Amino acid sequence: MGIVAGLDSSPDFTRIVVCDTDTGAVLRQGYAPHPVESPGGGRPSDIDPQAWLLSLGEAAGGGLLEGVQAIGVSAQQNALIPLDAQGNTVRPALVGGDKRAQVAAADLIDALGGRGAWAQAVGSVPQAAQPVTKLRWLARSEPEHALRTALLLQAHDWLVWQLLGRPVRRTTDRGGASGTGYWSAATGAWRPDLIELALGHQAVLPEVIGPADAAGTTPEGLLISAGTGETMAAAFGLGIGLGDAVVSLGASGSVMAVHPEALTDQSGMITSLADATGLHLPVVTTLNAVRALRGTAELLGLPDLEGLSELAMKSTPGSHGLVLLPYLEGERTPNLPHTAGTLAGLRRESMKPEHLARAAFEGMLCALADALDVLRGRGVEVRRVFLLGPAAELPAVQAAAPSLFGAQVVVPQPADYAAIGAARQAAWALGVSQGSLDPRTPPAWQGAAAQVLEPGDDLAVGQAVRQQFVSVREQTHPGAFQA
């Protein structure tokens, strides 16, 4: 019937996929890195958003978008673009986990009355990366820029606005808004009082439009959908729904699941985000995932994670009693910011490299299973776990994950699911505008090609390994999971 495009503007590059409207099959794609600034040309947390437009133009070169009827935009989360009353950038965009804002996060938590007050207000507790925290940093560190700030956009909002020719109407979606720290997923409304608390004065915010709504149409007739953040776009591209969770294995880890309601967590362990379909994405993060594997590989003198996995497979479930609590950088789940890792269960027979290698994999996965249990404890159903990241391909991960998570594990083939999710959103908005799709039901695209791993007969063994980990955690950090 037609073709649509999905654009993913990540922290480092722009990727564009062009997909069949009906099936989601990727027909062609483009890629371009963001222009690299000259050495000393600014902090890595300060980026001129024009760089995103330049790489977008390069990625779309060669007639890539010829015949495309609609475009969806996914972009890095937590990027804050402060604009003046004329719509010009007041300063470069503040992006990423900006460490400069750590003190500002603590200030904001105190200013509203603690972690519980923030969880109740917006479903999350301020962190250095969040736009609300960056506003407080701006007000304290660059007051002249803060005073000029009249309008607030995030990366996908700004890109959609630019693609539409900077119209008077500025829009965002529930997913992007839910990560700001000044929009409540529970009420579906902005919290202008929190803008004022952080920035010192009010600012204009974009209109939050529905998942299947169009942000507008270009003069050439190209429909632009609402857009969303990378996390929400990737979940939409994977096709996850109720009963599904996603575990991402980066240096740190995250666990998110689809849920019909916004969750309020007084402890702050759950961040309550909205998804790209009208549902919710509660997220629990850990500070230590693949970094625990890399540290163990270095300790054992191994050159890479493949070697660590191969060594770990020579051990057996339970690692001969060795348990690694992988809290190498402190930890968020449980909330132990100043702790260190723990290696327990040392006996003469367990002091072998293969057992330590296995303990590293089991420790990482058990810590992520703890994060899954935080969600399960709040009534979130988890029947399938999608495992993302290069480490998901390692045999030691695939051997242990299903039994430790107590669920079917799906390992999708590598793809740019955020760009695919953006394209699926564009197809939805296009179908609704043409009257061929229901605004409550997204297009049924083919799912991601994936390996499916079952716990099978290993489930009881895996749960015994989990219990061994939990026992050591409770002995070392009693009551750490009590809210």
CSV table of C-alpha atoms in Angstrom, one decimal:
chain,number,residue,atom,x,y,z
A,1,MET,CA,0.0,0.0,0.0
A,2,GLY,CA,2.8,2.4,0.7
A,3,ILE,CA,6.1,3.1,2.4
A,4,VAL,CA,7.0,5.0,5.5
A,5,ALA,CA,10.3,6.0,7.2
A,6,GLY,CA,11.6,5.8,10.7
A,7,LEU,CA,14.4,8.1,11.9
A,8,ASP,CA,16.5,7.3,15.0
A,9,SER,CA,18.7,10.2,16.2
A,10,SER,CA,20.9,8.5,18.8
A,11,PRO,CA,23.6,10.3,20.8
A,12,ASP,CA,26.2,9.4,18.1
A,13,PHE,CA,24.4,9.0,14.7
A,14,THR,CA,21.3,9.1,12.7
A,15,ARG,CA,19.8,5.9,11.2
A,16,ILE,CA,16.9,5.9,8.8
A,17,VAL,CA,14.9,2.8,7.8
A,18,VAL,CA,12.3,2.8,5.0
A,19,CYS,CA,9.6,0.2,5.6
A,20,ASP,CA,6.6,-1.4,3.9
A,21,THR,CA,3.5,0.1,5.5
A,22,ASP,CA,1.6,-3.2,5.8
A,23,THR,CA,4.3,-5.7,6.9
A,24,GLY,CA,7.1,-3.5,8.4
A,25,ALA,CA,9.7,-5.2,6.1
A,26,VAL,CA,12.8,-2.9,5.9
A,27,LEU,CA,13.2,-1.9,2.2
A,28,ARG,CA,16.2,0.4,2.5
A,29,GLN,CA,18.2,2.3,5.1
A,30,GLY,CA,20.6,5.1,5.6
A,31,TYR,CA,23.2,6.0,8.2
A,32,ALA,CA,25.4,9.0,9.1
A,33,PRO,CA,27.4,9.9,12.2
A,34,HIS,CA,26.7,13.3,13.9
A,35,PRO,CA,29.5,15.7,12.9
A,36,VAL,CA,32.3,15.5,15.4
A,37,GLU,CA,33.2,18.8,17.1
A,38,SER,CA,36.8,20.0,17.1
A,39,PRO,CA,38.9,19.1,20.1
A,40,GLY,CA,38.1,21.4,23.0
A,41,GLY,CA,35.0,22.7,21.2
A,42,GLY,CA,32.7,22.2,24.1
A,43,ARG,CA,31.8,19.6,26.7
A,44,PRO,CA,30.5,16.2,25.6
A,45,SER,CA,27.3,17.1,27.5
A,46,ASP,CA,26.8,20.3,25.4
A,47,ILE,CA,25.7,19.6,21.8
A,48,ASP,CA,24.5,22.0,19.1
A,49,PRO,CA,21.3,20.4,17.8
A,50,GLN,CA,22.1,21.5,14.3
A,51,ALA,CA,24.5,18.5,14.3
A,52,TRP,CA,21.4,16.3,14.4
A,53,LEU,CA,20.0,18.0,11.3
A,54,LEU,CA,23.3,17.7,9.4
A,55,SER,CA,23.5,13.9,10.0
A,56,LEU,CA,19.8,13.6,9.2
A,57,GLY,CA,20.4,15.2,5.8
A,58,GLU,CA,23.4,13.0,5.1
A,59,ALA,CA,21.6,9.8,6.1
A,60,ALA,CA,18.6,10.7,3.9
A,61,GLY,CA,20.9,11.3,0.9
A,62,GLY,CA,20.7,9.5,-2.4
A,63,GLY,CA,17.0,9.6,-2.7
A,64,LEU,CA,16.4,7.4,0.3
A,65,LEU,CA,13.1,9.0,1.2
A,66,GLU,CA,11.7,8.9,-2.4
A,67,GLY,CA,8.1,7.8,-2.3
A,68,VAL,CA,7.8,7.9,1.5
A,69,GLN,CA,4.4,9.1,2.7
A,70,ALA,CA,5.1,9.5,6.4
A,71,ILE,CA,8.0,9.8,8.8
A,72,GLY,CA,8.4,8.9,12.5
A,73,VAL,CA,11.1,10.3,14.7
A,74,SER,CA,12.9,8.6,17.6
A,75,ALA,CA,15.6,10.4,19.4
A,76,GLN,CA,17.9,10.1,22.4
A,77,GLN,CA,16.2,10.7,25.7
A,78,ASN,CA,17.0,13.3,28.4
A,79,ALA,CA,18.3,15.9,25.9
A,80,LEU,CA,17.0,19.3,26.9
A,81,ILE,CA,16.9,22.1,24.3
A,82,PRO,CA,16.2,25.5,26.0
A,83,LEU,CA,14.8,28.0,23.5
A,84,ASP,CA,14.1,31.8,23.8
A,85,ALA,CA,10.8,33.5,23.0
A,86,GLN,CA,11.7,33.5,19.2
A,87,GLY,CA,12.5,29.8,19.2
A,88,ASN,CA,16.3,30.1,19.0
A,89,THR,CA,18.5,28.0,21.1
A,90,VAL,CA,19.6,29.8,24.3
A,91,ARG,CA,22.7,27.5,24.6
A,92,PRO,CA,23.7,24.1,23.2
A,93,ALA,CA,21.5,21.2,24.1
A,94,LEU,CA,22.2,19.5,27.5
A,95,VAL,CA,22.4,15.8,26.7
A,96,GLY,CA,23.2,12.5,28.4
A,97,GLY,CA,23.9,11.7,32.0
A,98,ASP,CA,25.3,15.1,32.8
A,99,LYS,CA,27.4,14.7,36.0
A,100,ARG,CA,27.4,18.4,36.5
A,101,ALA,CA,23.8,18.1,37.5
A,102,GLN,CA,24.3,15.6,40.3
A,103,VAL,CA,24.2,18.3,43.1
A,104,ALA,CA,21.1,19.8,41.4
A,105,ALA,CA,19.3,16.4,41.6
A,106,ALA,CA,19.9,16.3,45.3
A,107,ASP,CA,18.7,19.9,45.7
A,108,LEU,CA,15.5,19.1,43.8
A,109,ILE,CA,14.7,16.0,45.9
A,110,ASP,CA,15.0,18.0,49.1
A,111,ALA,CA,13.1,21.0,47.7
A,112,LEU,CA,9.9,19.0,47.0
A,113,GLY,CA,10.1,17.0,50.3
A,114,GLY,CA,12.0,13.8,49.4
A,115,ARG,CA,12.1,10.8,47.1
A,116,GLY,CA,8.5,9.8,47.9
A,117,ALA,CA,7.1,13.2,47.0
A,118,TRP,CA,8.7,13.1,43.6
A,119,ALA,CA,7.5,9.5,43.0
A,120,GLN,CA,4.0,10.6,43.8
A,121,ALA,CA,4.2,13.7,41.6
A,122,VAL,CA,5.7,12.4,38.4
A,123,GLY,CA,6.6,8.7,38.9
A,124,SER,CA,10.3,9.2,39.2
A,125,VAL,CA,13.0,10.7,41.4
A,126,PRO,CA,15.3,13.3,39.9
A,127,GLN,CA,18.6,12.0,38.5
A,128,ALA,CA,21.4,13.9,36.8
A,129,ALA,CA,20.3,12.9,33.3
A,130,GLN,CA,16.7,14.2,33.6
A,131,PRO,CA,15.6,17.5,32.0
A,132,VAL,CA,14.1,18.7,35.3
A,133,THR,CA,17.5,18.4,36.9
A,134,LYS,CA,19.3,20.1,34.0
A,135,LEU,CA,16.9,23.0,34.5
A,136,ARG,CA,17.9,23.4,38.1
A,137,TRP,CA,21.6,23.2,37.1
A,138,LEU,CA,21.0,25.9,34.4
A,139,ALA,CA,19.3,28.2,36.9
A,140,ARG,CA,22.2,27.8,39.4
A,141,SER,CA,25.1,27.8,37.0
A,142,GLU,CA,24.0,29.9,34.0
A,143,PRO,CA,21.3,32.2,35.4
A,144,GLU,CA,21.5,34.5,32.4
A,145,HIS,CA,20.7,31.6,30.1
A,146,ALA,CA,17.9,30.4,32.5
A,147,LEU,CA,16.3,33.9,32.4
A,148,ARG,CA,16.2,33.8,28.5
A,149,THR,CA,14.7,30.3,28.4
A,150,ALA,CA,11.0,30.6,27.4
A,151,LEU,CA,10.3,27.3,25.7
A,152,LEU,CA,11.5,23.7,26.5
A,153,LEU,CA,11.8,20.9,23.9
A,154,GLN,CA,13.5,17.5,23.9
A,155,ALA,CA,15.5,16.0,21.0
A,156,HIS,CA,12.6,14.3,19.2
A,157,ASP,CA,10.3,17.3,19.8
A,158,TRP,CA,12.9,19.7,18.2
A,159,LEU,CA,13.5,17.4,15.2
A,160,VAL,CA,9.8,17.1,14.5
A,161,TRP,CA,9.4,20.8,14.8
A,162,GLN,CA,12.3,21.4,12.4
A,163,LEU,CA,11.0,18.9,9.8
A,164,LEU,CA,7.6,20.7,9.9
A,165,GLY,CA,9.3,24.1,9.3
A,166,ARG,CA,9.1,25.4,12.9
A,167,PRO,CA,5.3,25.9,13.0
A,168,VAL,CA,3.6,27.8,15.9
A,169,ARG,CA,2.3,24.5,17.2
A,170,ARG,CA,4.9,22.4,19.0
A,171,THR,CA,4.2,18.8,20.0
A,172,THR,CA,5.6,15.9,21.9
A,173,ASP,CA,4.3,12.5,22.9
A,174,ARG,CA,3.5,10.7,26.2
A,175,GLY,CA,6.7,8.6,26.1
A,176,GLY,CA,9.1,11.6,25.7
A,177,ALA,CA,7.1,13.7,28.2
A,178,SER,CA,7.3,10.9,30.8
A,179,GLY,CA,11.1,11.1,31.0
A,180,THR,CA,11.3,14.8,31.7
A,181,GLY,CA,10.6,14.9,35.5
A,182,TYR,CA,7.8,17.5,34.9
A,183,TRP,CA,5.1,15.4,33.4
A,184,SER,CA,3.0,12.8,35.3
A,185,ALA,CA,2.3,9.4,33.6
A,186,ALA,CA,-0.4,8.8,36.2
A,187,THR,CA,-2.4,12.0,35.4
A,188,GLY,CA,-1.2,12.6,31.8
A,189,ALA,CA,-0.5,16.3,32.6
A,190,TRP,CA,2.5,18.6,32.8
A,191,ARG,CA,3.6,19.9,36.2
A,192,PRO,CA,4.4,23.6,35.6
A,193,ASP,CA,5.0,24.0,39.3
A,194,LEU,CA,8.0,21.7,39.0
A,195,ILE,CA,9.4,23.7,36.0
A,196,GLU,CA,9.2,26.8,38.3
A,197,LEU,CA,10.8,24.9,41.2
A,198,ALA,CA,13.7,23.9,38.9
A,199,LEU,CA,14.1,26.9,36.6
A,200,GLY,CA,12.8,29.7,38.8
A,201,HIS,CA,10.0,30.7,36.3
A,202,GLN,CA,7.5,29.2,34.0
A,203,ALA,CA,8.3,28.1,30.4
A,204,VAL,CA,6.1,27.1,27.4
A,205,LEU,CA,5.8,23.3,27.0
A,206,PRO,CA,4.8,21.4,23.9
A,207,GLU,CA,1.3,19.9,23.4
A,208,VAL,CA,1.2,16.2,24.3
A,209,ILE,CA,-0.5,14.4,21.4
A,210,GLY,CA,-1.8,10.8,21.2
A,211,PRO,CA,0.2,7.8,20.0
A,212,ALA,CA,-1.5,7.7,16.6
A,213,ASP,CA,-1.8,11.4,16.1
A,214,ALA,CA,0.1,13.3,13.5
A,215,ALA,CA,2.3,16.3,14.6
A,216,GLY,CA,1.6,17.8,11.2
A,217,THR,CA,2.2,17.7,7.5
A,218,THR,CA,5.1,19.3,5.6
A,219,PRO,CA,4.4,21.7,2.7
A,220,GLU,CA,5.3,18.8,0.4
A,221,GLY,CA,2.5,16.6,1.9
A,222,LEU,CA,4.7,14.4,4.1
A,223,LEU,CA,3.0,13.4,7.3
A,224,ILE,CA,5.1,13.6,10.5
A,225,SER,CA,3.9,11.4,13.4
A,226,ALA,CA,4.2,12.3,17.1
A,227,GLY,CA,7.7,10.9,17.6
A,228,THR,CA,9.0,9.5,20.8
A,229,GLY,CA,12.1,8.6,22.9
A,230,GLU,CA,14.5,5.8,21.9
A,231,THR,CA,13.4,3.5,24.7
A,232,MET,CA,9.7,3.7,23.7
A,233,ALA,CA,10.5,3.5,20.0
A,234,ALA,CA,12.6,0.4,20.5
A,235,ALA,CA,9.9,-1.3,22.6
A,236,PHE,CA,7.4,-0.5,19.8
A,237,GLY,CA,9.8,-1.8,17.1
A,238,LEU,CA,10.3,-5.0,19.0
A,239,GLY,CA,6.5,-5.4,19.2
A,240,ILE,CA,6.4,-6.0,23.0
A,241,GLY,CA,3.1,-6.0,24.8
A,242,LEU,CA,1.4,-6.9,28.1
A,243,GLY,CA,3.3,-9.9,29.7
A,244,ASP,CA,6.6,-8.9,28.1
A,245,ALA,CA,9.7,-7.4,29.7
A,246,VAL,CA,12.9,-6.1,28.1
A,247,VAL,CA,16.3,-6.6,29.8
A,248,SER,CA,19.1,-4.5,28.3
A,249,LEU,CA,22.6,-5.5,28.9
A,250,GLY,CA,24.8,-2.5,28.7
A,251,ALA,CA,27.7,-1.4,31.0
A,252,SER,CA,24.7,-0.8,33.4
A,253,GLY,CA,21.5,-2.7,33.0
A,254,SER,CA,17.8,-1.9,32.7
A,255,VAL,CA,14.6,-3.9,33.0
A,256,MET,CA,11.3,-2.5,31.7
A,257,ALA,CA,7.9,-4.1,31.1
A,258,VAL,CA,4.6,-3.1,29.6
A,259,HIS,CA,1.9,-2.5,32.1
A,260,PRO,CA,-1.6,-1.0,31.9
A,261,GLU,CA,-1.1,1.5,34.7
A,262,ALA,CA,1.4,4.0,35.9
A,263,LEU,CA,3.3,2.7,39.0
A,264,THR,CA,4.2,5.0,41.9
A,265,ASP,CA,7.2,3.7,43.9
A,266,GLN,CA,8.0,5.6,47.1
A,267,SER,CA,11.5,4.1,47.1
A,268,GLY,CA,12.3,5.5,43.7
A,269,MET,CA,13.5,2.1,42.3
A,270,ILE,CA,10.8,2.2,39.6
A,271,THR,CA,10.8,5.0,37.1
A,272,SER,CA,7.3,5.3,35.7
A,273,LEU,CA,7.5,6.0,31.9
A,274,ALA,CA,4.7,6.0,29.3
A,275,ASP,CA,5.1,3.9,26.1
A,276,ALA,CA,4.3,4.7,22.5
A,277,THR,CA,0.9,2.9,22.4
A,278,GLY,CA,-1.0,4.5,25.3
A,279,LEU,CA,0.2,2.0,28.0
A,280,HIS,CA,3.0,2.3,30.5
A,281,LEU,CA,6.7,1.3,30.8
A,282,PRO,CA,7.9,0.9,34.4
A,283,VAL,CA,11.7,0.8,34.3
A,284,VAL,CA,14.1,-0.5,36.9
A,285,THR,CA,17.9,0.1,36.4
A,286,THR,CA,21.0,-1.5,37.8
A,287,LEU,CA,24.4,0.3,37.7
A,288,ASN,CA,26.3,-2.9,37.1
A,289,ALA,CA,25.7,-5.3,34.2
A,290,VAL,CA,28.4,-5.9,31.5
A,291,ARG,CA,30.9,-3.8,33.5
A,292,ALA,CA,30.9,-6.7,36.0
A,293,LEU,CA,31.8,-9.1,33.2
A,294,ARG,CA,34.5,-6.9,31.8
A,295,GLY,CA,36.0,-6.5,35.3
A,296,THR,CA,36.1,-10.2,35.8
A,297,ALA,CA,37.7,-10.8,32.4
A,298,GLU,CA,40.4,-8.3,33.3
A,299,LEU,CA,41.0,-9.9,36.6
A,300,LEU,CA,41.4,-13.3,35.0
A,301,GLY,CA,43.6,-12.0,32.2
A,302,LEU,CA,41.1,-12.7,29.4
A,303,PRO,CA,41.1,-10.5,26.3
A,304,ASP,CA,37.3,-10.4,25.7
A,305,LEU,CA,33.9,-11.5,26.9
A,306,GLU,CA,33.8,-14.4,24.5
A,307,GLY,CA,36.8,-15.9,26.3
A,308,LEU,CA,35.1,-15.3,29.7
A,309,SER,CA,31.9,-17.0,28.4
A,310,GLU,CA,33.9,-20.0,27.2
A,311,LEU,CA,35.6,-20.3,30.5
A,312,ALA,CA,32.3,-20.0,32.4
A,313,MET,CA,30.8,-22.8,30.5
A,314,LYS,CA,33.4,-25.2,32.0
A,315,SER,CA,31.8,-24.6,35.4
A,316,THR,CA,28.4,-25.7,36.5
A,317,PRO,CA,25.2,-23.8,37.8
A,318,GLY,CA,26.0,-22.4,41.2
A,319,SER,CA,29.7,-21.9,40.4
A,320,HIS,CA,30.7,-24.4,43.1
A,321,GLY,CA,29.2,-22.1,45.8
A,322,LEU,CA,30.8,-18.8,44.6
A,323,VAL,CA,28.5,-15.9,44.6
A,324,LEU,CA,29.4,-12.4,43.2
A,325,LEU,CA,27.3,-9.4,44.3
A,326,PRO,CA,28.3,-7.3,41.3
A,327,TYR,CA,27.8,-3.9,42.9
A,328,LEU,CA,31.1,-2.6,41.6
A,329,GLU,CA,30.0,1.1,41.1
A,330,GLY,CA,27.6,1.1,44.1
A,331,GLU,CA,24.1,0.2,43.1
A,332,ARG,CA,20.7,1.6,42.4
A,333,THR,CA,18.7,-1.6,42.7
A,334,PRO,CA,18.9,-2.1,45.6
A,335,ASN,CA,19.7,1.5,46.6
A,336,LEU,CA,23.3,1.1,47.9
A,337,PRO,CA,25.1,4.1,46.3
A,338,HIS,CA,28.3,3.8,48.3
A,339,THR,CA,28.8,0.0,48.5
A,340,ALA,CA,31.3,-2.3,46.7
A,341,GLY,CA,31.0,-5.7,45.2
A,342,THR,CA,31.2,-8.9,47.3
A,343,LEU,CA,32.6,-12.3,46.5
A,344,ALA,CA,31.3,-14.9,48.8
A,345,GLY,CA,31.5,-18.7,49.2
A,346,LEU,CA,35.3,-19.1,48.8
A,347,ARG,CA,36.4,-22.7,49.4
A,348,ARG,CA,39.5,-24.5,48.2
A,349,GLU,CA,37.5,-26.4,45.6
A,350,SER,CA,35.8,-23.2,44.3
A,351,MET,CA,39.0,-21.2,43.8
A,352,LYS,CA,39.3,-21.9,40.1
A,353,PRO,CA,39.0,-19.4,37.2
A,354,GLU,CA,36.0,-21.1,35.6
A,355,HIS,CA,34.0,-20.8,38.8
A,356,LEU,CA,34.7,-17.1,39.1
A,357,ALA,CA,33.8,-16.6,35.5
A,358,ARG,CA,30.5,-18.4,36.0
A,359,ALA,CA,29.8,-16.4,39.2
A,360,ALA,CA,30.2,-13.2,37.2
A,361,PHE,CA,27.5,-14.2,34.7
A,362,GLU,CA,25.2,-15.5,37.4
A,363,GLY,CA,25.8,-12.4,39.6
A,364,MET,CA,24.9,-10.1,36.7
A,365,LEU,CA,21.8,-12.0,35.8
A,366,CYS,CA,20.7,-12.5,39.4
A,367,ALA,CA,20.9,-8.7,40.0
A,368,LEU,CA,18.8,-8.2,36.9
A,369,ALA,CA,16.4,-10.9,38.1
A,370,ASP,CA,16.1,-8.8,41.4
A,371,ALA,CA,15.1,-5.8,39.2
A,372,LEU,CA,12.5,-8.0,37.5
A,373,ASP,CA,11.2,-9.1,40.9
A,374,VAL,CA,10.7,-5.4,41.8
A,375,LEU,CA,8.3,-5.1,38.9
A,376,ARG,CA,6.6,-8.5,39.6
A,377,GLY,CA,6.2,-7.4,43.2
A,378,ARG,CA,4.1,-4.5,42.0
A,379,GLY,CA,1.8,-6.8,39.9
A,380,VAL,CA,3.6,-6.5,36.6
A,381,GLU,CA,3.1,-9.8,34.6
A,382,VAL,CA,6.3,-11.2,33.0
A,383,ARG,CA,5.8,-14.2,30.7
A,384,ARG,CA,8.6,-13.4,28.2
A,385,VAL,CA,11.9,-11.6,28.6
A,386,PHE,CA,13.5,-9.9,25.6
A,387,LEU,CA,17.2,-9.8,26.1
A,388,LEU,CA,19.1,-7.0,24.3
A,389,GLY,CA,22.7,-6.0,23.8
A,390,PRO,CA,25.8,-7.7,22.4
A,391,ALA,CA,26.3,-9.7,25.6
A,392,ALA,CA,22.9,-11.4,25.0
A,393,GLU,CA,24.6,-13.4,22.3
A,394,LEU,CA,27.1,-15.0,24.7
A,395,PRO,CA,26.6,-18.7,25.4
A,396,ALA,CA,27.0,-18.3,29.1
A,397,VAL,CA,24.3,-15.7,29.2
A,398,GLN,CA,21.9,-17.8,27.1
A,399,ALA,CA,22.6,-20.9,29.2
A,400,ALA,CA,21.7,-19.2,32.5
A,401,ALA,CA,19.2,-16.5,31.8
A,402,PRO,CA,15.9,-18.5,31.3
A,403,SER,CA,16.2,-20.5,34.5
A,404,LEU,CA,17.4,-17.4,36.5
A,405,PHE,CA,14.6,-15.2,35.2
A,406,GLY,CA,12.0,-18.0,35.5
A,407,ALA,CA,10.6,-17.1,32.0
A,408,GLN,CA,10.9,-17.7,28.3
A,409,VAL,CA,13.8,-15.6,27.0
A,410,VAL,CA,13.8,-14.1,23.5
A,411,VAL,CA,17.0,-12.9,21.9
A,412,PRO,CA,16.1,-10.8,18.9
A,413,GLN,CA,18.5,-10.5,16.0
A,414,PRO,CA,20.5,-7.2,16.0
A,415,ALA,CA,18.6,-4.4,14.3
A,416,ASP,CA,17.8,-0.7,14.9
A,417,TYR,CA,14.5,-1.3,16.6
A,418,ALA,CA,14.2,2.3,17.6
A,419,ALA,CA,14.1,3.4,13.9
A,420,ILE,CA,11.8,0.5,13.1
A,421,GLY,CA,9.5,1.6,16.0
A,422,ALA,CA,9.5,5.2,14.6
A,423,ALA,CA,8.5,3.9,11.2
A,424,ARG,CA,5.7,1.8,12.7
A,425,GLN,CA,4.4,4.9,14.5
A,426,ALA,CA,4.5,6.7,11.1
A,427,ALA,CA,2.5,3.9,9.5
A,428,TRP,CA,0.0,4.1,12.4
A,429,ALA,CA,-0.5,7.8,12.0
A,430,LEU,CA,-0.7,7.5,8.3
A,431,GLY,CA,-3.3,4.8,8.5
A,432,VAL,CA,-5.4,6.7,11.0
A,433,SER,CA,-5.3,9.8,8.8
A,434,GLN,CA,-6.5,7.8,5.8
A,435,GLY,CA,-9.2,6.0,7.8
A,436,SER,CA,-7.7,2.5,7.3
A,437,LEU,CA,-6.4,2.0,10.9
A,438,ASP,CA,-8.0,2.4,14.4
A,439,PRO,CA,-6.3,5.0,16.6
A,440,ARG,CA,-6.4,2.4,19.5
A,441,THR,CA,-4.7,-0.4,17.5
A,442,PRO,CA,-1.3,-0.1,15.9
A,443,PRO,CA,-0.4,-1.8,12.6
A,444,ALA,CA,0.3,-5.5,13.1
A,445,TRP,CA,3.9,-5.7,11.8
A,446,GLN,CA,5.9,-8.9,11.7
A,447,GLY,CA,7.8,-9.5,14.9
A,448,ALA,CA,11.5,-9.4,15.3
A,449,ALA,CA,13.4,-12.5,14.1
A,450,ALA,CA,14.7,-14.1,17.3
A,451,GLN,CA,16.1,-17.1,19.2
A,452,VAL,CA,13.6,-18.4,21.8
A,453,LEU,CA,15.1,-20.0,24.9
A,454,GLU,CA,12.9,-21.9,27.5
A,455,PRO,CA,13.8,-22.6,31.2
A,456,GLY,CA,12.7,-26.2,30.7
A,457,ASP,CA,14.2,-28.8,33.1
A,458,ASP,CA,16.8,-26.2,34.4
A,459,LEU,CA,14.2,-24.1,36.1
A,460,ALA,CA,14.6,-25.7,39.6
A,461,VAL,CA,18.4,-25.5,39.4
A,462,GLY,CA,18.2,-21.8,38.3
A,463,GLN,CA,15.9,-21.0,41.2
A,464,ALA,CA,18.3,-22.6,43.6
A,465,VAL,CA,21.1,-20.4,42.2
A,466,ARG,CA,18.9,-17.4,42.7
A,467,GLN,CA,18.2,-18.4,46.3
A,468,GLN,CA,21.9,-18.7,46.9
A,469,PHE,CA,22.4,-15.2,45.5
A,470,VAL,CA,19.5,-13.7,47.6
A,471,SER,CA,20.9,-15.3,50.8
A,472,VAL,CA,24.3,-13.7,50.3
A,473,ARG,CA,22.7,-10.4,49.4
A,474,GLU,CA,20.5,-10.4,52.5
A,475,GLN,CA,23.4,-11.4,54.8
A,476,THR,CA,25.6,-8.7,53.3
A,477,HIS,CA,23.0,-5.9,53.0
A,478,PRO,CA,20.1,-6.8,55.3
A,479,GLY,CA,16.8,-5.3,54.3
A,480,ALA,CA,18.2,-3.6,51.2
A,481,PHE,CA,15.0,-4.2,49.3
A,482,GLN,CA,12.6,-2.9,51.9
A,483,ALA,CA,11.0,0.3,50.7
